[in-house]
RNA sequence: GCCUCGGUGGCGGAACUGGUAGACGCGCUGGAUUCAAAAUCCAGUUCUUUCGGGAGUGUGGGUUCGAUUCCCACCCGAGGUACCA
């Protein structure tokens, strides 16, 4: 017994613990991966999406992308590049705030603790980060510049003539000269026209209000999900079935004055920019769809007996004669104005109902058809027919104008609505039946019963209807984007303060020299009893315009001292530009120094999850384009290439409780008819055969202390389910334990071996021993126990072939981010060399370099023991010598007449590239080829052979 | 609902532009070594079979001499859906 314990604890041969401690200390001491902004080497910037430091610590899903980017960074260093590979923390966020609400601890404190834990875990895995450039979005030194960018956005408008952002001062000058009638600028729809004289007569406040309609950061009334009981605004994410996830309180829509970003101004450029970047086609497609460009027309419908017109956007102006009703989004202000007294009650009730539904529910629900008639009519622009106005929640207020002209014969949604409410349907298509469903095929449509449009195709009718609408002033051709302006206010504590104070209810920006405007201390992190954001709890949160500093609220006189903004910025603010800060993290004069940004320019490889496709990855492109317009950044797209890593899923474990009892049935003795409550248990209490550690569970949670576990054949078997890895699901697997048991190199290789980097996959430690065994086997190529057994023997051709095949494969696979097949390739190589009993230094030395990006600790140790003076980290990667590969290639893929392919076994006369003998290997095709005699053979070594008949 | 991605042995996955499906690893089976265990090594392992073969890459069709790969329809799973990060 004693003996076996002794033997088990002694690590024979590959002692990963010592090796890893040694090299991590070496890297830290020598700052091996700190990178210089002045280098003669070509630059390469590898960026990870920085983590949010959560209280659960880093789990095995986090490092997946970091390992991949680290492999690539190390590879690039071996290829002679000056590699910038930084890391930092996206340290503002909701969870820290919620923890603060529960415990009263300052979020800065818990964030710092979490960061310390993350750092420890990251260091343990041997990443080659340049930590001297670390950034944290919640540090005043960093958010000073986030606030500065906000001020820049506030100070600019989007000029459609120069097609870029321009200073607001320029706009003011033009207003003074000519008013706003001829100005091509992106602004709010409702902005009235004024002349130069009128502008000059406006009061200063009136002018400021008008300018807000043009600023890229602006204030406007926006709808939010309001939960009165929690006293806070909720994300759609936090709402389940119309009630809050926490507590189950009702949620309603509420209008609030909020900061927004005019991202819509950049819609077209965000779309066009996708063409220049090497991102996956699927991700670009997601962004395209999110931006949602559609070409169509605005049409104005005169409201009967009213001086107003309703503006609609339609992609099908060709079907304008098929309009039989109009639908408005229930939340439009206009609805109140036009509702007739006899419909008032029904409309009000309907609006109330809609307020309970989230937008997502409304979009997801296509089956039920709901709506109410307002009692009012609009007039058709061409026929002057009366068209009833309805409201319906399938129309969304923030897409287009929130109003649609309904053409039931040409749109299925309108068709269903018309059928349901018995509204007439007009068929305006030639020779098409609309008895069963709407006719939506644009390709074959011929318009009929439509005056001047009759007989025209879709394309012709589109053109003609737009020109007719324009001629009579009741519409115009236009382009609409689905992309909405981004709401920028958050009623939270733990975010960047918006550097603005209010004078006469108008926002006044601070200046750069006043930044950072640091977060005030508060007693409570909840909203105030009056419903103001948490910053409303601060006692020192007023701006003294003379002293230019934050002072006590009691001093507010609205002459010199004014109240500061209470909202904070959203999570995406800091993450929209952090990658530039890494280039020059210590710079206190600028967000990034000119020299640094000229050198690094842009990110060459960006790695992160695809869940950010339409959030972070769009917002950051928007800010990039804006800062580029101002001449602050050298490129319009910041990330040349992007790889999305798939999420690692956890395998949760369940025990099954009989309702109302403390009896739990083993999974294998449950009959189908039994209704049981599945309860999650910690996956760490279950072994690989799904057997539960019953005693462990009893200790784990009090509810199981006296539970009755019904076992089968002596074991309790749990149920399994794959879902998102999360602390609350008790399925988190921590990398620390694996590092402890197998070492970081094994963890790194195993995570890569698990599958393609871009694919989502469940975490399963079952195969980890295979990778660990590989590293042990690798070690044994070099050492007999502790003694180096590498020889100076000349390698034979077979060994050289194995090595060069592997070099070729690894190089190709790293460059294509196929790290799982890299690991396989290395395994095959080591197996073959072991079988040949190869210990030749000429083979093993380059092989060490191949291993280095994947298992850097082990590679470093071996490299040093091979007698190399320099450490392995910046040594040249081995090059493939094709000569070793060509030699005995026998199997060539063959194509006939450039079309068919199969395999041919050839004996080649390599000197003349002539075929000596050819044997068809693929017998299934011989039948087809019978009687055909080749006229010409075209041979390209290592490529395809073409045979022309 | 909509957008994007995925579905291959008991498991993770491989298969380059359509050409011997299941590389590599796990697990399992048998063997060697060992007093025994660990570790290591060797052999086998898609299913089925009357041992001739037959079936097989989510389902149903299509294109092709030939389909995991291309096209159409469907089913299931994951991510996103605008205040989680």
mmCIF file of N, CA and C in Angstrom, chain A residues 399-494:
data_model
loop_
_atom_site.group_PDB
_atom_site.id
_atom_site.type_symbol
_atom_site.label_atom_id
_atom_site.label_comp_id
_atom_site.label_asym_id
_atom_site.label_seq_id
_atom_site.Cartn_x
_atom_site.Cartn_y
_atom_site.Cartn_z
ATOM 1 N N UNK A 399 -39.072 50.170 -36.716
ATOM 2 C CA UNK A 399 -38.614 49.813 -38.058
ATOM 3 C C UNK A 399 -39.337 50.695 -39.057
ATOM 4 N N UNK A 400 -38.587 51.290 -39.972
ATOM 5 C CA UNK A 400 -39.197 52.201 -40.947
ATOM 6 C C UNK A 400 -39.839 53.358 -40.208
ATOM 7 N N UNK A 401 -41.118 53.630 -40.519
ATOM 8 C CA UNK A 401 -41.796 54.735 -39.851
ATOM 9 C C UNK A 401 -42.808 54.224 -38.830
ATOM 10 N N UNK A 402 -42.862 52.920 -38.640
ATOM 11 C CA UNK A 402 -43.840 52.357 -37.713
ATOM 12 C C UNK A 402 -45.224 52.271 -38.309
ATOM 13 N N UNK A 403 -45.298 52.430 -39.611
ATOM 14 C CA UNK A 403 -46.589 52.357 -40.306
ATOM 15 C C UNK A 403 -46.403 51.599 -41.611
ATOM 16 N N UNK A 404 -47.343 50.738 -41.939
ATOM 17 C CA UNK A 404 -47.240 50.040 -43.220
ATOM 18 C C UNK A 404 -48.511 50.235 -44.032
ATOM 19 N N UNK A 405 -48.330 50.333 -45.363
ATOM 20 C CA UNK A 405 -49.489 50.268 -46.238
ATOM 21 C C UNK A 405 -49.700 48.780 -46.505
ATOM 22 N N UNK A 406 -50.865 48.289 -46.154
ATOM 23 C CA UNK A 406 -51.083 46.853 -46.232
ATOM 24 C C UNK A 406 -51.642 46.461 -47.595
ATOM 25 N N UNK A 407 -50.920 45.523 -48.217
ATOM 26 C CA UNK A 407 -51.333 45.013 -49.526
ATOM 27 C C UNK A 407 -51.552 43.517 -49.378
ATOM 28 N N UNK A 408 -52.747 43.099 -48.987
ATOM 29 C CA UNK A 408 -52.957 41.694 -48.649
ATOM 30 C C UNK A 408 -52.677 40.734 -49.806
ATOM 31 N N UNK A 409 -52.879 41.176 -51.039
ATOM 32 C CA UNK A 409 -52.639 40.239 -52.136
ATOM 33 C C UNK A 409 -51.152 39.969 -52.348
ATOM 34 N N UNK A 410 -50.281 40.845 -51.826
ATOM 35 C CA UNK A 410 -48.856 40.689 -52.109
ATOM 36 C C UNK A 410 -47.988 40.456 -50.885
ATOM 37 N N UNK A 411 -48.592 40.338 -49.708
ATOM 38 C CA UNK A 411 -47.808 40.130 -48.485
ATOM 39 C C UNK A 411 -48.579 39.207 -47.561
ATOM 40 N N UNK A 412 -47.934 38.148 -47.133
ATOM 41 C CA UNK A 412 -48.641 37.114 -46.384
ATOM 42 C C UNK A 412 -49.156 37.620 -45.042
ATOM 43 N N UNK A 413 -48.354 38.444 -44.368
ATOM 44 C CA UNK A 413 -48.762 38.973 -43.069
ATOM 45 C C UNK A 413 -50.035 39.826 -43.217
ATOM 46 N N UNK A 414 -50.026 40.695 -44.237
ATOM 47 C CA UNK A 414 -51.189 41.532 -44.510
ATOM 48 C C UNK A 414 -52.391 40.668 -44.913
ATOM 49 N N UNK A 415 -52.109 39.642 -45.677
ATOM 50 C CA UNK A 415 -53.152 38.722 -46.145
ATOM 51 C C UNK A 415 -53.863 38.072 -44.962
ATOM 52 N N UNK A 416 -53.067 37.535 -44.021
ATOM 53 C CA UNK A 416 -53.634 36.887 -42.839
ATOM 54 C C UNK A 416 -54.464 37.868 -42.022
ATOM 55 N N UNK A 417 -53.934 39.077 -41.895
ATOM 56 C CA UNK A 417 -54.618 40.116 -41.133
ATOM 57 C C UNK A 417 -55.974 40.445 -41.778
ATOM 58 N N UNK A 418 -55.956 40.609 -43.085
ATOM 59 C CA UNK A 418 -57.181 40.942 -43.820
ATOM 60 C C UNK A 418 -58.217 39.829 -43.697
ATOM 61 N N UNK A 419 -57.745 38.594 -43.862
ATOM 62 C CA UNK A 419 -58.661 37.451 -43.753
ATOM 63 C C UNK A 419 -59.277 37.410 -42.350
ATOM 64 N N UNK A 420 -58.438 37.602 -41.349
ATOM 65 C CA UNK A 420 -58.882 37.490 -39.969
ATOM 66 C C UNK A 420 -59.923 38.542 -39.630
ATOM 67 N N UNK A 421 -59.717 39.760 -40.123
ATOM 68 C CA UNK A 421 -60.635 40.851 -39.775
ATOM 69 C C UNK A 421 -61.622 41.175 -40.896
ATOM 70 N N UNK A 422 -61.632 40.289 -41.921
ATOM 71 C CA UNK A 422 -62.621 40.453 -42.967
ATOM 72 C C UNK A 422 -62.469 41.784 -43.708
ATOM 73 N N UNK A 423 -61.238 42.151 -43.955
ATOM 74 C CA UNK A 423 -60.966 43.357 -44.735
ATOM 75 C C UNK A 423 -60.862 42.924 -46.199
ATOM 76 N N UNK A 424 -61.407 43.708 -47.135
ATOM 77 C CA UNK A 424 -61.364 43.303 -48.545
ATOM 78 C C UNK A 424 -59.929 43.084 -49.049
ATOM 79 N N UNK A 425 -59.785 42.151 -49.964
ATOM 80 C CA UNK A 425 -58.490 41.887 -50.588
ATOM 81 C C UNK A 425 -58.642 42.164 -52.079
ATOM 82 N N UNK A 426 -57.765 42.987 -52.578
ATOM 83 C CA UNK A 426 -57.825 43.342 -53.997
ATOM 84 C C UNK A 426 -56.732 42.597 -54.734
ATOM 85 N N UNK A 427 -57.089 41.902 -55.784
ATOM 86 C CA UNK A 427 -56.042 41.211 -56.547
ATOM 87 C C UNK A 427 -55.523 42.126 -57.645
ATOM 88 N N UNK A 428 -54.256 42.509 -57.563
ATOM 89 C CA UNK A 428 -53.706 43.377 -58.606
ATOM 90 C C UNK A 428 -52.659 42.645 -59.435
ATOM 91 N N UNK A 429 -52.726 41.305 -59.414
ATOM 92 C CA UNK A 429 -51.774 40.553 -60.235
ATOM 93 C C UNK A 429 -52.520 39.880 -61.381
ATOM 94 N N UNK A 430 -51.880 39.881 -62.519
ATOM 95 C CA UNK A 430 -52.469 39.293 -63.697
ATOM 96 C C UNK A 430 -52.340 37.780 -63.628
ATOM 97 N N UNK A 431 -53.496 37.103 -63.755
ATOM 98 C CA UNK A 431 -53.463 35.657 -63.931
ATOM 99 C C UNK A 431 -52.881 34.882 -62.742
ATOM 100 N N UNK A 432 -53.136 35.357 -61.542
ATOM 101 C CA UNK A 432 -52.634 34.677 -60.360
ATOM 102 C C UNK A 432 -53.806 34.512 -59.397
ATOM 103 N N UNK A 433 -53.895 33.327 -58.795
ATOM 104 C CA UNK A 433 -54.956 33.126 -57.817
ATOM 105 C C UNK A 433 -54.473 33.512 -56.426
ATOM 106 N N UNK A 434 -55.283 34.271 -55.726
ATOM 107 C CA UNK A 434 -54.915 34.586 -54.333
ATOM 108 C C UNK A 434 -55.991 34.056 -53.386
ATOM 109 N N UNK A 435 -56.626 32.974 -53.822
ATOM 110 C CA UNK A 435 -57.662 32.357 -52.988
ATOM 111 C C UNK A 435 -57.074 31.830 -51.672
ATOM 112 N N UNK A 436 -55.885 31.202 -51.777
ATOM 113 C CA UNK A 436 -55.306 30.500 -50.633
ATOM 114 C C UNK A 436 -54.292 31.336 -49.865
ATOM 115 N N UNK A 437 -53.468 32.048 -50.614
ATOM 116 C CA UNK A 437 -52.405 32.806 -49.950
ATOM 117 C C UNK A 437 -51.981 33.982 -50.815
ATOM 118 N N UNK A 438 -51.171 34.857 -50.232
ATOM 119 C CA UNK A 438 -50.682 36.015 -50.966
ATOM 120 C C UNK A 438 -49.690 35.577 -52.032
ATOM 121 N N UNK A 439 -49.555 36.415 -53.062
ATOM 122 C CA UNK A 439 -48.615 36.125 -54.133
ATOM 123 C C UNK A 439 -47.395 37.009 -53.935
ATOM 124 N N UNK A 440 -46.251 36.395 -53.551
ATOM 125 C CA UNK A 440 -45.099 37.209 -53.146
ATOM 126 C C UNK A 440 -43.925 37.100 -54.112
ATOM 127 N N UNK A 441 -44.102 36.380 -55.186
ATOM 128 C CA UNK A 441 -43.004 36.169 -56.123
ATOM 129 C C UNK A 441 -42.836 37.393 -57.015
ATOM 130 N N UNK A 442 -41.722 38.111 -56.785
ATOM 131 C CA UNK A 442 -41.503 39.334 -57.568
ATOM 132 C C UNK A 442 -41.092 39.011 -59.001
ATOM 133 N N UNK A 443 -40.421 37.884 -59.155
ATOM 134 C CA UNK A 443 -39.840 37.548 -60.449
ATOM 135 C C UNK A 443 -40.860 37.422 -61.565
ATOM 136 N N UNK A 444 -42.002 36.821 -61.281
ATOM 137 C CA UNK A 444 -42.955 36.529 -62.352
ATOM 138 C C UNK A 444 -44.176 37.441 -62.318
ATOM 139 N N UNK A 445 -44.196 38.347 -61.359
ATOM 140 C CA UNK A 445 -45.402 39.164 -61.197
ATOM 141 C C UNK A 445 -45.632 40.113 -62.379
ATOM 142 N N UNK A 446 -46.869 40.162 -62.842
ATOM 143 C CA UNK A 446 -47.292 41.193 -63.796
ATOM 144 C C UNK A 446 -48.452 41.937 -63.140
ATOM 145 N N UNK A 447 -48.309 43.243 -63.021
ATOM 146 C CA UNK A 447 -49.298 44.059 -62.310
ATOM 147 C C UNK A 447 -50.542 44.257 -63.180
ATOM 148 N N UNK A 448 -51.694 44.282 -62.527
ATOM 149 C CA UNK A 448 -52.958 44.444 -63.240
ATOM 150 C C UNK A 448 -53.878 45.339 -62.396
ATOM 151 N N UNK A 449 -54.969 45.809 -63.007
ATOM 152 C CA UNK A 449 -55.946 46.644 -62.296
ATOM 153 C C UNK A 449 -55.278 47.806 -61.563
ATOM 154 N N UNK A 450 -54.271 48.405 -62.144
ATOM 155 C CA UNK A 450 -53.504 49.408 -61.425
ATOM 156 C C UNK A 450 -53.223 50.643 -62.290
ATOM 157 N N UNK A 451 -54.227 51.096 -63.021
ATOM 158 C CA UNK A 451 -54.086 52.285 -63.862
ATOM 159 C C UNK A 451 -52.792 52.239 -64.677
ATOM 160 N N UNK A 452 -51.900 53.217 -64.404
ATOM 161 C CA UNK A 452 -50.682 53.321 -65.228
ATOM 162 C C UNK A 452 -49.683 52.193 -65.002
ATOM 163 N N UNK A 453 -49.903 51.380 -63.952
ATOM 164 C CA UNK A 453 -48.953 50.299 -63.692
ATOM 165 C C UNK A 453 -49.368 48.986 -64.342
ATOM 166 N N UNK A 454 -50.592 48.910 -64.815
ATOM 167 C CA UNK A 454 -51.097 47.657 -65.373
ATOM 168 C C UNK A 454 -50.228 47.181 -66.523
ATOM 169 N N UNK A 455 -49.952 45.876 -66.495
ATOM 170 C CA UNK A 455 -49.177 45.281 -67.570
ATOM 171 C C UNK A 455 -47.671 45.329 -67.350
ATOM 172 N N UNK A 456 -47.239 46.011 -66.303
ATOM 173 C CA UNK A 456 -45.798 46.131 -66.067
ATOM 174 C C UNK A 456 -45.285 45.000 -65.172
ATOM 175 N N UNK A 457 -43.993 44.705 -65.351
ATOM 176 C CA UNK A 457 -43.355 43.731 -64.460
ATOM 177 C C UNK A 457 -43.010 44.421 -63.140
ATOM 178 N N UNK A 458 -42.537 43.637 -62.180
ATOM 179 C CA UNK A 458 -42.152 44.182 -60.873
ATOM 180 C C UNK A 458 -41.177 45.334 -61.034
ATOM 181 N N UNK A 459 -40.122 45.086 -61.813
ATOM 182 C CA UNK A 459 -39.057 46.087 -61.956
ATOM 183 C C UNK A 459 -39.576 47.368 -62.597
ATOM 184 N N UNK A 460 -40.343 47.201 -63.662
ATOM 185 C CA UNK A 460 -40.870 48.377 -64.371
ATOM 186 C C UNK A 460 -41.836 49.146 -63.481
ATOM 187 N N UNK A 461 -42.680 48.374 -62.783
ATOM 188 C CA UNK A 461 -43.696 49.011 -61.940
ATOM 189 C C UNK A 461 -43.065 49.754 -60.764
ATOM 190 N N UNK A 462 -41.973 49.219 -60.233
ATOM 191 C CA UNK A 462 -41.247 49.894 -59.154
ATOM 192 C C UNK A 462 -40.836 51.288 -59.614
ATOM 193 N N UNK A 463 -40.164 51.333 -60.753
ATOM 194 C CA UNK A 463 -39.668 52.606 -61.293
ATOM 195 C C UNK A 463 -40.794 53.587 -61.529
ATOM 196 N N UNK A 464 -41.833 53.081 -62.213
ATOM 197 C CA UNK A 464 -42.929 53.949 -62.632
ATOM 198 C C UNK A 464 -43.691 54.493 -61.419
ATOM 199 N N UNK A 465 -43.958 53.633 -60.454
ATOM 200 C CA UNK A 465 -44.738 54.093 -59.302
ATOM 201 C C UNK A 465 -43.967 55.145 -58.520
ATOM 202 N N UNK A 466 -42.651 54.956 -58.389
ATOM 203 C CA UNK A 466 -41.848 55.949 -57.664
ATOM 204 C C UNK A 466 -41.847 57.282 -58.409
ATOM 205 N N UNK A 467 -41.693 57.228 -59.725
ATOM 206 C CA UNK A 467 -41.645 58.492 -60.462
ATOM 207 C C UNK A 467 -43.003 59.206 -60.404
ATOM 208 N N UNK A 468 -44.098 58.438 -60.417
ATOM 209 C CA UNK A 468 -45.424 59.050 -60.316
ATOM 210 C C UNK A 468 -45.635 59.677 -58.934
ATOM 211 N N UNK A 469 -45.200 58.942 -57.897
ATOM 212 C CA UNK A 469 -45.321 59.463 -56.527
ATOM 213 C C UNK A 469 -44.528 60.761 -56.382
ATOM 214 N N UNK A 470 -43.320 60.760 -56.934
ATOM 215 C CA UNK A 470 -42.476 61.945 -56.846
ATOM 216 C C UNK A 470 -43.091 63.104 -57.608
ATOM 217 N N UNK A 471 -43.680 62.795 -58.785
ATOM 218 C CA UNK A 471 -44.270 63.835 -59.628
ATOM 219 C C UNK A 471 -45.407 64.553 -58.901
ATOM 220 N N UNK A 472 -46.196 63.823 -58.162
ATOM 221 C CA UNK A 472 -47.316 64.486 -57.488
ATOM 222 C C UNK A 472 -47.014 64.797 -56.022
ATOM 223 N N UNK A 473 -45.772 64.608 -55.616
ATOM 224 C CA UNK A 473 -45.332 65.025 -54.290
ATOM 225 C C UNK A 473 -45.895 64.187 -53.157
ATOM 226 N N UNK A 474 -46.313 62.967 -53.444
ATOM 227 C CA UNK A 474 -46.839 62.160 -52.355
ATOM 228 C C UNK A 474 -45.936 60.972 -52.047
ATOM 229 N N UNK A 475 -44.662 61.096 -52.396
ATOM 230 C CA UNK A 475 -43.733 60.037 -52.056
ATOM 231 C C UNK A 475 -42.414 60.210 -52.771
ATOM 232 N N UNK A 476 -41.454 59.364 -52.410
ATOM 233 C CA UNK A 476 -40.176 59.384 -53.122
ATOM 234 C C UNK A 476 -39.442 58.065 -52.907
ATOM 235 N N UNK A 477 -38.562 57.757 -53.865
ATOM 236 C CA UNK A 477 -37.739 56.552 -53.730
ATOM 237 C C UNK A 477 -36.780 56.733 -52.574
ATOM 238 N N UNK A 478 -36.574 55.697 -51.798
ATOM 239 C CA UNK A 478 -35.680 55.838 -50.645
ATOM 240 C C UNK A 478 -35.092 54.498 -50.245
ATOM 241 N N UNK A 479 -34.084 54.588 -49.424
ATOM 242 C CA UNK A 479 -33.459 53.372 -48.902
ATOM 243 C C UNK A 479 -33.691 53.336 -47.407
ATOM 244 N N UNK A 480 -34.096 52.210 -46.905
ATOM 245 C CA UNK A 480 -34.353 52.077 -45.478
ATOM 246 C C UNK A 480 -33.415 51.026 -44.899
ATOM 247 N N UNK A 481 -32.994 51.268 -43.665
ATOM 248 C CA UNK A 481 -32.150 50.298 -42.979
ATOM 249 C C UNK A 481 -32.869 49.811 -41.728
ATOM 250 N N UNK A 482 -32.726 48.528 -41.476
ATOM 251 C CA UNK A 482 -33.326 47.940 -40.287
ATOM 252 C C UNK A 482 -32.554 48.352 -39.028
ATOM 253 N N UNK A 483 -31.263 48.604 -39.229
ATOM 254 C CA UNK A 483 -30.379 49.001 -38.125
ATOM 255 C C UNK A 483 -30.947 50.207 -37.396
ATOM 256 N N UNK A 484 -31.083 50.097 -36.089
ATOM 257 C CA UNK A 484 -31.601 51.222 -35.309
ATOM 258 C C UNK A 484 -30.453 51.929 -34.608
ATOM 259 N N UNK A 485 -30.670 53.194 -34.295
ATOM 260 C CA UNK A 485 -29.661 53.903 -33.535
ATOM 261 C C UNK A 485 -29.492 53.210 -32.182
ATOM 262 N N UNK A 486 -28.279 53.261 -31.652
ATOM 263 C CA UNK A 486 -27.968 52.493 -30.459
ATOM 264 C C UNK A 486 -28.220 53.326 -29.206
ATOM 265 N N UNK A 487 -29.034 52.791 -28.319
ATOM 266 C CA UNK A 487 -29.292 53.495 -27.063
ATOM 267 C C UNK A 487 -28.046 53.409 -26.197
ATOM 268 N N UNK A 488 -27.642 54.556 -25.645
ATOM 269 C CA UNK A 488 -26.344 54.639 -24.993
ATOM 270 C C UNK A 488 -26.453 54.887 -23.480
ATOM 271 N N UNK A 489 -27.663 55.115 -22.974
ATOM 272 C CA UNK A 489 -27.815 55.358 -21.532
ATOM 273 C C UNK A 489 -28.121 54.062 -20.811
ATOM 274 N N UNK A 490 -27.539 53.910 -19.636
ATOM 275 C CA UNK A 490 -27.892 52.775 -18.788
ATOM 276 C C UNK A 490 -28.183 53.313 -17.398
ATOM 277 N N UNK A 491 -29.246 52.781 -16.799
ATOM 278 C CA UNK A 491 -29.586 53.224 -15.446
ATOM 279 C C UNK A 491 -28.864 52.329 -14.453
ATOM 280 N N UNK A 492 -27.530 52.360 -14.550
ATOM 281 C CA UNK A 492 -26.701 51.482 -13.730
ATOM 282 C C UNK A 492 -25.626 52.299 -13.026
ATOM 283 N N UNK A 493 -25.019 51.689 -12.036
ATOM 284 C CA UNK A 493 -23.907 52.333 -11.348
ATOM 285 C C UNK A 493 -22.575 51.988 -12.007
ATOM 286 N N UNK A 494 -22.346 50.707 -12.248
ATOM 287 C CA UNK A 494 -21.025 50.241 -12.603
ATOM 288 C C UNK A 494 -20.758 50.386 -14.111
#
